[in-house]
CSV table of C-alpha atoms in Angstrom, one decimal:
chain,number,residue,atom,x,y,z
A,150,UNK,CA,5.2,11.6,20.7
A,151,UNK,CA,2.7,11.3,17.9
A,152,UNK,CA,0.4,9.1,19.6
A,153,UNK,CA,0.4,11.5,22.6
A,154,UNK,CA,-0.6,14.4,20.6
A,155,UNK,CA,-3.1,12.6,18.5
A,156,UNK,CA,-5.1,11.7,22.4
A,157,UNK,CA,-4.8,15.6,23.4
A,158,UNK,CA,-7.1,16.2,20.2
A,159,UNK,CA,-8.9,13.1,21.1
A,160,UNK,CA,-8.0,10.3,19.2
A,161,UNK,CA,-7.3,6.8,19.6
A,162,UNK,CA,-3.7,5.7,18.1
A,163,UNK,CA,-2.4,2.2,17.7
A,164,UNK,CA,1.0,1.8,17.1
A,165,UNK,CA,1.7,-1.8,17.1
A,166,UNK,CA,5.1,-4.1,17.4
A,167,UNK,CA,5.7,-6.1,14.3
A,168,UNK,CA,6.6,-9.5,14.9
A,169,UNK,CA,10.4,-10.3,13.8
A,170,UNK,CA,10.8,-10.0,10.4
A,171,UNK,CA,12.7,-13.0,10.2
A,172,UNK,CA,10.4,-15.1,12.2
A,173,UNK,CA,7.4,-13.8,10.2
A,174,UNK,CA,6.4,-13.2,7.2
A,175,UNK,CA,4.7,-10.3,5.0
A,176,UNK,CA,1.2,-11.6,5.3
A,177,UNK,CA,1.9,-12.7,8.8
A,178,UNK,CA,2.0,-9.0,9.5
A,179,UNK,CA,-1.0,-8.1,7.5
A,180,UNK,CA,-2.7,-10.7,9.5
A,181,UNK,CA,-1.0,-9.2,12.8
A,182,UNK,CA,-2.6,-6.0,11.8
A,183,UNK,CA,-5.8,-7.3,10.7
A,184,UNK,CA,-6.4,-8.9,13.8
A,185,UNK,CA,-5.9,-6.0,15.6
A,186,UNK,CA,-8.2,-4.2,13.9
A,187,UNK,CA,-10.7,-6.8,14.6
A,188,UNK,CA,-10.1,-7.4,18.8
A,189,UNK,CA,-10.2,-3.4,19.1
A,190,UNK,CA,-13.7,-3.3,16.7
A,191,UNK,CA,-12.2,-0.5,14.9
A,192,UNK,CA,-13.9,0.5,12.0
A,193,UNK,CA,-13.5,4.6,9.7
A,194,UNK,CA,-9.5,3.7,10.3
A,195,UNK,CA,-7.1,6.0,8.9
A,196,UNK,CA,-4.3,3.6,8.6
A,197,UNK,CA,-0.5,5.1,8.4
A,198,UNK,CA,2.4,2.9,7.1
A,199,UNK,CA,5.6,3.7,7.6
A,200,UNK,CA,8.7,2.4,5.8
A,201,UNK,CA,7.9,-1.1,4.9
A,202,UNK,CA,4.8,-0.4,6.5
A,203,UNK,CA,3.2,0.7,3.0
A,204,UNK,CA,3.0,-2.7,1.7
A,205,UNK,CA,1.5,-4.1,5.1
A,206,UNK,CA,-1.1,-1.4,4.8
A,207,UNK,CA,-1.6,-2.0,1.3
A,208,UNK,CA,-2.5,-5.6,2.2
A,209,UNK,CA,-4.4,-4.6,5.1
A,210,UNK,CA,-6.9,-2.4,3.4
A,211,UNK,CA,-6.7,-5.2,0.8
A,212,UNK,CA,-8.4,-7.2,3.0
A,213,UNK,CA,-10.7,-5.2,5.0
A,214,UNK,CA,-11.4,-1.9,3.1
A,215,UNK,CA,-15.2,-1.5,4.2
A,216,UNK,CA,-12.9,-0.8,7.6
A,217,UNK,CA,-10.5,1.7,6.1
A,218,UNK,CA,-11.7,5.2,5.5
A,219,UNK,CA,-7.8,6.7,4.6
A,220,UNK,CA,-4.3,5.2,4.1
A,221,UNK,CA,-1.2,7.2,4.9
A,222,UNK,CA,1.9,6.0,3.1
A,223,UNK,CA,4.7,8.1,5.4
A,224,UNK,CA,8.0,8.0,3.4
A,225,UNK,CA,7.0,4.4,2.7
A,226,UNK,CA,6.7,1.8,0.2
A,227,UNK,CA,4.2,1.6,-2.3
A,228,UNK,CA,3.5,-1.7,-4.0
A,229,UNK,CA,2.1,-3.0,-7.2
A,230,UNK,CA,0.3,-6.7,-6.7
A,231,UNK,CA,3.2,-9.1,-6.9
A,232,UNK,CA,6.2,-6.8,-5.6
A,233,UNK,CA,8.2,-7.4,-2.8
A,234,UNK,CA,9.9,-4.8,-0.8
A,235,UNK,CA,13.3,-5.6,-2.4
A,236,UNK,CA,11.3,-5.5,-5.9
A,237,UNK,CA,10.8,-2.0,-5.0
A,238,UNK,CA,14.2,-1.0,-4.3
A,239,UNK,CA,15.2,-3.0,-7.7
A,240,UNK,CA,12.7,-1.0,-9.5
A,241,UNK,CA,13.9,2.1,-8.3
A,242,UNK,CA,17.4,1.3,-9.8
A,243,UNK,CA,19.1,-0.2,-6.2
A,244,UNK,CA,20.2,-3.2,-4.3
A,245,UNK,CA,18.9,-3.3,-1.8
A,246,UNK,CA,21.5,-5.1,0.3
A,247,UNK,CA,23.4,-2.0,-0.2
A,248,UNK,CA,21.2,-0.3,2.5
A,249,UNK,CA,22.3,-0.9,6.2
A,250,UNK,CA,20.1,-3.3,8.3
A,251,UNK,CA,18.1,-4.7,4.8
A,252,UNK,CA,18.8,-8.0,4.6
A,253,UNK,CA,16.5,-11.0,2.4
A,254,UNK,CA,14.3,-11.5,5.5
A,255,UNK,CA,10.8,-13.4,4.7
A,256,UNK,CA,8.6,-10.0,5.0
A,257,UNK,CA,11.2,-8.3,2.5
A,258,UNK,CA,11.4,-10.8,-0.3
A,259,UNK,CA,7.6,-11.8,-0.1
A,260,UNK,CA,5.8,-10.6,-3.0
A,261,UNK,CA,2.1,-9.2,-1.9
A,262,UNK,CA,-0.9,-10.4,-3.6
A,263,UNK,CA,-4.2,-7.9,-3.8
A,264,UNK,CA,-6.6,-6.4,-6.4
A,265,UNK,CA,-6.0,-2.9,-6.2
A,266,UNK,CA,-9.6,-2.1,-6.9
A,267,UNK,CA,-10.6,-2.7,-3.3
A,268,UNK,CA,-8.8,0.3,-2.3
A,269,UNK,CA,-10.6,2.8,-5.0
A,270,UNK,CA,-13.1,4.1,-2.7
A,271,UNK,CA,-10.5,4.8,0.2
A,272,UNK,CA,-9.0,8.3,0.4
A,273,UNK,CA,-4.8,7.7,-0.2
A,274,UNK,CA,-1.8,10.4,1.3
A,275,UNK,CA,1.0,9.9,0.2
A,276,UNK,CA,3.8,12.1,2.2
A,277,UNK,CA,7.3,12.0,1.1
A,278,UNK,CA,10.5,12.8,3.3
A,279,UNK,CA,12.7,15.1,0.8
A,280,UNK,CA,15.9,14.0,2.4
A,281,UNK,CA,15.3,10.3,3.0
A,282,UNK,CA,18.0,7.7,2.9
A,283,UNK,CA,15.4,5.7,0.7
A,284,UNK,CA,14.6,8.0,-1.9
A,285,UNK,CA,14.9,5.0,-4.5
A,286,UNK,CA,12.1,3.4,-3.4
A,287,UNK,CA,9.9,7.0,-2.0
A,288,UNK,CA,10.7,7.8,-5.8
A,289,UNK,CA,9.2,5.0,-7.2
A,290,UNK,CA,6.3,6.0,-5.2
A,291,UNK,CA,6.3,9.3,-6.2
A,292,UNK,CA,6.5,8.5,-9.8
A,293,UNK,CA,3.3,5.8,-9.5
A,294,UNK,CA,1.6,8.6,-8.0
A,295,UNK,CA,2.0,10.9,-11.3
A,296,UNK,CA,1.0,8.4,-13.3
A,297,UNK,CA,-2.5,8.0,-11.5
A,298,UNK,CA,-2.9,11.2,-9.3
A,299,UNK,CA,-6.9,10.3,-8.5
A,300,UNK,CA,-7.3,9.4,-5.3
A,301,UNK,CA,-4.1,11.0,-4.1
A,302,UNK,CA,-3.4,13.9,-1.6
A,303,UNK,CA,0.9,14.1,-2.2
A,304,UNK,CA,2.8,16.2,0.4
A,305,UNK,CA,6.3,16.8,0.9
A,306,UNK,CA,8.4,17.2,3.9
A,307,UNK,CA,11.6,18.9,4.1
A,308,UNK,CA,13.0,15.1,6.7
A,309,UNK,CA,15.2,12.6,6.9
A,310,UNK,CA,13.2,9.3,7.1
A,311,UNK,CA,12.1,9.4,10.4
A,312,UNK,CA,10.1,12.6,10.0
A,313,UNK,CA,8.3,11.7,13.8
A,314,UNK,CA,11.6,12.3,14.9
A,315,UNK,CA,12.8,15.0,13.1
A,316,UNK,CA,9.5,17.3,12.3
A,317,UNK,CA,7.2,15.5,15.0
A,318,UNK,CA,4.6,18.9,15.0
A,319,UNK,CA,4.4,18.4,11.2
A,320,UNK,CA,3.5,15.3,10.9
A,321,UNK,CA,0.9,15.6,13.6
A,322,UNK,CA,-0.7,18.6,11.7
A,323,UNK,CA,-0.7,16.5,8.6
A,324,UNK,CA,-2.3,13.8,10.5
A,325,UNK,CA,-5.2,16.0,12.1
A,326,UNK,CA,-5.7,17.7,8.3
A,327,UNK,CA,-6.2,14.0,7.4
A,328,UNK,CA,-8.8,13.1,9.9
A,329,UNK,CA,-10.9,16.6,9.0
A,330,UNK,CA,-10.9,15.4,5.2
C-alpha cells in the first residue's frame, strides 16, 4: 500500500482510524488528529486528507500550522469557515442524502470554524479524481481553487475516488514530488 511505499523511500506515514462518525464529532476528529500529532512529536508534516478528510485537515492545520509544512486535499473536501460537509455538497448543487452511506452524522453536519490566514504560509495540493462519484463537491473545490490559485499546486487524476486503490503508483509519485517541493 501507500504507506508501504512511502517507508521503502524512507518515510514515516500515519494513517489513523477515525473515531465513529456518529459517536464523534468534526472537531472531535481534528482533536483525534491533533493529538496525534502531538504524542508522535511530529513536526514539517505533510498532511493528506482524503474525502471528508479535507475539512479535518483544514481544521488541523487551523490549529497547529507552525507543525504543518504541506496539506494534500486527495479528491476531498474543501471548506470555507462555517461549512459543513453537507454545506459542501449543497453548494455544489446536490443532496447529499442522495449519495449512498452519507447520512446527517455529527462530523457531517458540523460547520468548521477557522481563520484561513493561518494556513497562508503552508504549501496547499489539491489533487482531483476525474471520475469521482463526488464530483459535486471535488468541483466546488476545483472552482475555489481558480478563484485564488496562490498557494495551490492542482493535479488531476484520471480515478474513481479511491485513487490508492485504483492508480496506487500515482499517487505515491505525487506524494514523493510533494515531499521534494
Amino acid at each position: 500500500g501507500t504507506v508501504t511505499a512511502l517507508a521503502v523511500h524512507g518515510y514515516q506515514a500515519f494513517t489513523p482510524t477515525l473515531e465513529d462518525e456518529h459517536t464523534t464529532s468534526l472537531s472531535g476528529h481534528i482533536a483525534q488528529i491533533c493529538t496525534l500529532i502531538d504524542q508522535n512529536r511530529l513536526w514539517d508534516i505533510i498532511l493528506v486528507g482524503h474525502s471528508y478528510g479535507g475539512v479535518i485537515i483544514t481544521g488541523v492545520a487551523d490549529r497547529m500550522p507552525e507543525r504543518i509544512r504541506h496539506l494534500v486535499y486527495l479528491d476531498a473536501a474543501l471548506p470555507d469557515p462555517g461549512q459543513s460537509l453537507f454545506d459542501l455538497f449543497a453548494s455544489g448543487g446536490s443532496d447529499p442524502l442522495s449519495f449512498t452511506g452519507l447520512e446527517p452524522a455529527n462530523a457531517y453536519v458540523e460547520k468548521i470554524r477557522f481563520d484561513p490566514g493561518n494556513m497562508v504560509s503552508i504549501q496547499k495540493t489539491y489533487i482531483l479524481c476525474t471520475k469521482s462519484e463526488f464530483a459535486v463537491v471535488t468541483g466546488v473545490a476545483r472552482r475555489k481553487i481558480e478563484v485564488v490559485p496562490g498557494g495551490w499546486t492542482y493535479l488531476e487524476l484520471p480515478s474513481s475516488h479511491v485513487p490508492m486503490a485504483d492508480m496506487p503508483v500515482e499517487v505515491v509519485r505525487i506524494l514523493l514530488d510533494v515531499v521534494k517541493q
